Each structure stands twice: as structure tokens, then as C-alpha cells.
């Protein structure tokens, strides 16, 4: 399962947010998730298992407790994909901005460059219009 599939679930996203703050006991995670999502302890355990098996979380025993931690490097692939998309869109949006500015500068006198907030010329003030 890839990062986006894992993080597509709001419960797993919330667990990742909790783990991003530091190591947490499974009981603490369960308490928060049950309070926020109203799901059972076995359902929370299932989501923790999915995160472990997906490589997003590690678990270690601490006496009777099980402590979970986030494997931050698991997010690296998703972060790299997002950065590639951001670079692609930034380039395209910059080109669009340049074209929009060019259009404003080439606009005819009295034309408001397509500015939807600009007042429209009234017919009585238009060249050749009624006076």
C-alpha cells in the first residue's frame, strides 16, 4: 500500500499526526481515536497494524505497554511526489501570471484589462455615444 492509500483514511492520518508528536502507547492512541472517531479498540488496533505493515509505524514493547513511533522516512516518497507536482504547477502558474500581466499591459486605453471589478463605461461617456 502506498503512502497516499495509507494516508487517505482519516483515522490513519490522525494516528500519524499523534505519532509525529512523539512515541505513544497504544492505549493513549486508542483513547484519542475512540474519542474523536467513535470506533472500537479492535478497529484502532487494526489501523495501527495497517500502519506497521505499511512501514509507517514501529512498535516496541515496554513492559505491558506497546509503544508506537512514526517512521518519518516512510513519508519521503509522498513528499517527493508532492514536490515534483508543486514544481510543475509553479512553473505553469508563473507562465499564466506572466500572460495575464502581458494582457493587462497590452489592453487598449479605457479598457480595464478584463478587471471584473473595474467600472463599466457608461454609454453617455463612450466615444460617439449620447451626450
PDB file of C-alpha atoms in Angstrom:
ATOM      1  CA  UNK A   1       0.000   0.000   0.000  1.00  0.00           C
ATOM      2  CA  UNK A   2       1.487   3.385  -0.934  1.00  0.00           C
ATOM      3  CA  UNK A   3       1.638   6.474   1.269  1.00  0.00           C
ATOM      4  CA  UNK A   4      -1.425   8.095  -0.276  1.00  0.00           C
ATOM      5  CA  UNK A   5      -3.527   4.962   0.202  1.00  0.00           C
ATOM      6  CA  UNK A   6      -2.450   4.762   3.839  1.00  0.00           C
ATOM      7  CA  UNK A   7      -2.989   8.447   4.493  1.00  0.00           C
ATOM      8  CA  UNK A   8      -6.282   8.511   2.599  1.00  0.00           C
ATOM      9  CA  UNK A   9      -8.020   7.183   5.678  1.00  0.00           C
ATOM     10  CA  UNK A  10      -8.794   9.919   8.246  1.00  0.00           C
ATOM     11  CA  UNK A  11      -8.217   7.596  11.221  1.00  0.00           C
ATOM     12  CA  UNK A  12      -4.752   6.612   9.996  1.00  0.00           C
ATOM     13  CA  UNK A  13      -3.947  10.259   9.204  1.00  0.00           C
ATOM     14  CA  UNK A  14      -4.860  11.207  12.763  1.00  0.00           C
ATOM     15  CA  UNK A  15      -2.728   8.395  14.173  1.00  0.00           C
ATOM     16  CA  UNK A  16       0.211   9.620  12.074  1.00  0.00           C
ATOM     17  CA  UNK A  17      -0.377  13.132  13.467  1.00  0.00           C
ATOM     18  CA  UNK A  18      -0.280  11.754  17.010  1.00  0.00           C
ATOM     19  CA  UNK A  19       2.889   9.786  16.310  1.00  0.00           C
ATOM     20  CA  UNK A  20       4.512  12.828  14.708  1.00  0.00           C
ATOM     21  CA  UNK A  21       4.441  14.414  18.171  1.00  0.00           C
ATOM     22  CA  UNK A  22       6.461  11.501  19.573  1.00  0.00           C
ATOM     23  CA  UNK A  23       6.249   7.915  20.684  1.00  0.00           C
ATOM     24  CA  UNK A  24       2.814   6.921  22.049  1.00  0.00           C
ATOM     25  CA  UNK A  25       1.449   3.951  23.908  1.00  0.00           C
ATOM     26  CA  UNK A  26      -1.248   2.034  22.048  1.00  0.00           C
ATOM     27  CA  UNK A  27      -3.676   2.768  24.904  1.00  0.00           C
ATOM     28  CA  UNK A  28      -3.156   6.526  24.523  1.00  0.00           C
ATOM     29  CA  UNK A  29      -3.681   6.322  20.769  1.00  0.00           C
ATOM     30  CA  UNK A  30      -6.801   4.208  21.245  1.00  0.00           C
ATOM     31  CA  UNK A  31      -8.233   6.668  23.771  1.00  0.00           C
ATOM     32  CA  UNK A  32      -7.776   9.652  21.439  1.00  0.00           C
ATOM     33  CA  UNK A  33      -9.052   7.862  18.338  1.00  0.00           C
ATOM     34  CA  UNK A  34     -12.074   6.376  20.101  1.00  0.00           C
ATOM     35  CA  UNK A  35     -12.949   9.826  21.441  1.00  0.00           C
ATOM     36  CA  UNK A  36     -12.603  11.546  18.071  1.00  0.00           C
ATOM     37  CA  UNK A  37     -13.963   8.869  15.735  1.00  0.00           C
ATOM     38  CA  UNK A  38     -16.115   6.691  17.992  1.00  0.00           C
ATOM     39  CA  UNK A  39     -14.569   3.439  16.769  1.00  0.00           C
ATOM     40  CA  UNK A  40     -13.804   0.348  18.832  1.00  0.00           C
ATOM     41  CA  UNK A  41     -10.446  -0.655  20.314  1.00  0.00           C
ATOM     42  CA  UNK A  42     -10.110  -3.556  17.841  1.00  0.00           C
ATOM     43  CA  UNK A  43     -10.716  -1.131  14.949  1.00  0.00           C
ATOM     44  CA  UNK A  44      -7.956   1.168  16.262  1.00  0.00           C
ATOM     45  CA  UNK A  45      -5.649  -1.845  16.645  1.00  0.00           C
ATOM     46  CA  UNK A  46      -6.396  -2.779  13.033  1.00  0.00           C
ATOM     47  CA  UNK A  47      -5.427   0.718  11.855  1.00  0.00           C
ATOM     48  CA  UNK A  48      -2.187   0.533  13.864  1.00  0.00           C
ATOM     49  CA  UNK A  49      -1.440  -2.835  12.239  1.00  0.00           C
ATOM     50  CA  UNK A  50      -2.007  -1.354   8.762  1.00  0.00           C
ATOM     51  CA  UNK A  51       0.426   1.477   9.594  1.00  0.00           C
ATOM     52  CA  UNK A  52       3.017  -1.018  10.892  1.00  0.00           C
ATOM     53  CA  UNK A  53       2.704  -3.303   7.893  1.00  0.00           C
ATOM     54  CA  UNK A  54       2.826  -0.305   5.543  1.00  0.00           C
ATOM     55  CA  UNK A  55       6.107   0.789   7.098  1.00  0.00           C
ATOM     56  CA  UNK A  56       4.736   3.980   8.660  1.00  0.00           C
ATOM     57  CA  UNK A  57       5.000   2.945  12.289  1.00  0.00           C
ATOM     58  CA  UNK A  58       7.204   0.852  14.508  1.00  0.00           C
ATOM     59  CA  UNK A  59       6.220  -0.776  17.760  1.00  0.00           C
ATOM     60  CA  UNK A  60       8.270  -1.853  20.736  1.00  0.00           C
ATOM     61  CA  UNK A  61       7.246  -3.491  23.977  1.00  0.00           C
ATOM     62  CA  UNK A  62       7.673  -1.561  27.203  1.00  0.00           C
ATOM     63  CA  UNK A  63       6.517  -3.867  29.983  1.00  0.00           C
ATOM     64  CA  UNK A  64       2.804  -4.412  29.433  1.00  0.00           C
ATOM     65  CA  UNK A  65       2.580  -1.468  27.042  1.00  0.00           C
ATOM     66  CA  UNK A  66       3.269  -1.306  23.331  1.00  0.00           C
ATOM     67  CA  UNK A  67       4.888   1.942  22.222  1.00  0.00           C
ATOM     68  CA  UNK A  68       4.357   3.150  18.671  1.00  0.00           C
ATOM     69  CA  UNK A  69       6.594   5.557  16.800  1.00  0.00           C
ATOM     70  CA  UNK A  70       6.382   7.152  13.369  1.00  0.00           C
ATOM     71  CA  UNK A  71       8.867   6.139  10.686  1.00  0.00           C
ATOM     72  CA  UNK A  72       9.244   9.591   9.154  1.00  0.00           C
ATOM     73  CA  UNK A  73      11.199   8.247   6.184  1.00  0.00           C
ATOM     74  CA  UNK A  74       8.022   6.440   5.111  1.00  0.00           C
ATOM     75  CA  UNK A  75       6.642   9.849   4.138  1.00  0.00           C
ATOM     76  CA  UNK A  76       9.659  10.647   1.933  1.00  0.00           C
ATOM     77  CA  UNK A  77       8.182   9.115  -1.236  1.00  0.00           C
ATOM     78  CA  UNK A  78       4.940  11.027  -0.795  1.00  0.00           C
ATOM     79  CA  UNK A  79       6.808  14.252  -0.050  1.00  0.00           C
ATOM     80  CA  UNK A  80       8.978  13.798  -3.154  1.00  0.00           C
ATOM     81  CA  UNK A  81       5.897  13.250  -5.318  1.00  0.00           C
ATOM     82  CA  UNK A  82       4.227  16.370  -3.903  1.00  0.00           C
ATOM     83  CA  UNK A  83       7.367  18.430  -4.557  1.00  0.00           C
ATOM     84  CA  UNK A  84       7.515  17.255  -8.180  1.00  0.00           C
ATOM     85  CA  UNK A  85       3.890  18.296  -8.647  1.00  0.00           C
ATOM     86  CA  UNK A  86       4.475  21.619  -6.911  1.00  0.00           C
ATOM     87  CA  UNK A  87       7.422  22.372  -9.204  1.00  0.00           C
ATOM     88  CA  UNK A  88       5.365  21.511 -12.285  1.00  0.00           C
ATOM     89  CA  UNK A  89       2.400  23.635 -11.199  1.00  0.00           C
ATOM     90  CA  UNK A  90       4.551  26.525 -10.008  1.00  0.00           C
ATOM     91  CA  UNK A  91       6.135  26.749 -13.454  1.00  0.00           C
ATOM     92  CA  UNK A  92       2.725  26.694 -15.148  1.00  0.00           C
ATOM     93  CA  UNK A  93       1.195  29.209 -12.763  1.00  0.00           C
ATOM     94  CA  UNK A  94       4.175  31.542 -13.221  1.00  0.00           C
ATOM     95  CA  UNK A  95       3.684  31.354 -17.002  1.00  0.00           C
ATOM     96  CA  UNK A  96      -0.027  32.115 -16.593  1.00  0.00           C
ATOM     97  CA  UNK A  97       0.749  35.082 -14.369  1.00  0.00           C
ATOM     98  CA  UNK A  98       3.174  36.423 -16.998  1.00  0.00           C
ATOM     99  CA  UNK A  99       0.493  36.111 -19.699  1.00  0.00           C
ATOM    100  CA  UNK A 100      -2.095  37.833 -17.525  1.00  0.00           C
ATOM    101  CA  UNK A 101       0.272  40.723 -16.836  1.00  0.00           C
ATOM    102  CA  UNK A 102       1.138  40.943 -20.530  1.00  0.00           C
ATOM    103  CA  UNK A 103      -2.588  41.127 -21.377  1.00  0.00           C
ATOM    104  CA  UNK A 104      -3.133  43.968 -18.914  1.00  0.00           C
ATOM    105  CA  UNK A 105      -0.272  45.979 -20.374  1.00  0.00           C
ATOM    106  CA  UNK A 106      -1.496  45.463 -23.946  1.00  0.00           C
ATOM    107  CA  UNK A 107      -5.061  46.494 -23.120  1.00  0.00           C
ATOM    108  CA  UNK A 108      -6.463  49.466 -25.076  1.00  0.00           C
ATOM    109  CA  UNK A 109      -6.940  52.836 -23.333  1.00  0.00           C
ATOM    110  CA  UNK A 110     -10.228  52.859 -21.470  1.00  0.00           C
ATOM    111  CA  UNK A 111     -10.107  49.059 -21.318  1.00  0.00           C
ATOM    112  CA  UNK A 112      -9.701  47.858 -17.778  1.00  0.00           C
ATOM    113  CA  UNK A 113      -7.639  44.820 -18.773  1.00  0.00           C
ATOM    114  CA  UNK A 114     -10.527  42.476 -18.149  1.00  0.00           C
ATOM    115  CA  UNK A 115     -10.621  43.512 -14.494  1.00  0.00           C
ATOM    116  CA  UNK A 116     -14.037  42.271 -13.356  1.00  0.00           C
ATOM    117  CA  UNK A 117     -14.004  44.812 -10.525  1.00  0.00           C
ATOM    118  CA  UNK A 118     -13.467  47.792 -12.824  1.00  0.00           C
ATOM    119  CA  UNK A 119     -16.469  50.031 -13.508  1.00  0.00           C
ATOM    120  CA  UNK A 120     -18.025  49.684 -16.933  1.00  0.00           C
ATOM    121  CA  UNK A 121     -18.021  52.704 -19.285  1.00  0.00           C
ATOM    122  CA  UNK A 122     -21.448  54.302 -19.331  1.00  0.00           C
ATOM    123  CA  UNK A 123     -22.917  54.863 -22.819  1.00  0.00           C
ATOM    124  CA  UNK A 124     -23.195  58.599 -22.304  1.00  0.00           C
ATOM    125  CA  UNK A 125     -19.425  58.755 -21.791  1.00  0.00           C
ATOM    126  CA  UNK A 126     -18.486  56.406 -24.599  1.00  0.00           C
ATOM    127  CA  UNK A 127     -16.990  57.964 -27.757  1.00  0.00           C
ATOM    128  CA  UNK A 128     -19.801  58.740 -30.205  1.00  0.00           C
ATOM    129  CA  UNK A 129     -22.425  57.992 -27.561  1.00  0.00           C
ATOM    130  CA  UNK A 130     -25.294  60.275 -26.401  1.00  0.00           C
ATOM    131  CA  UNK A 131     -24.331  63.431 -24.547  1.00  0.00           C
TER     132      UNK A 131
END
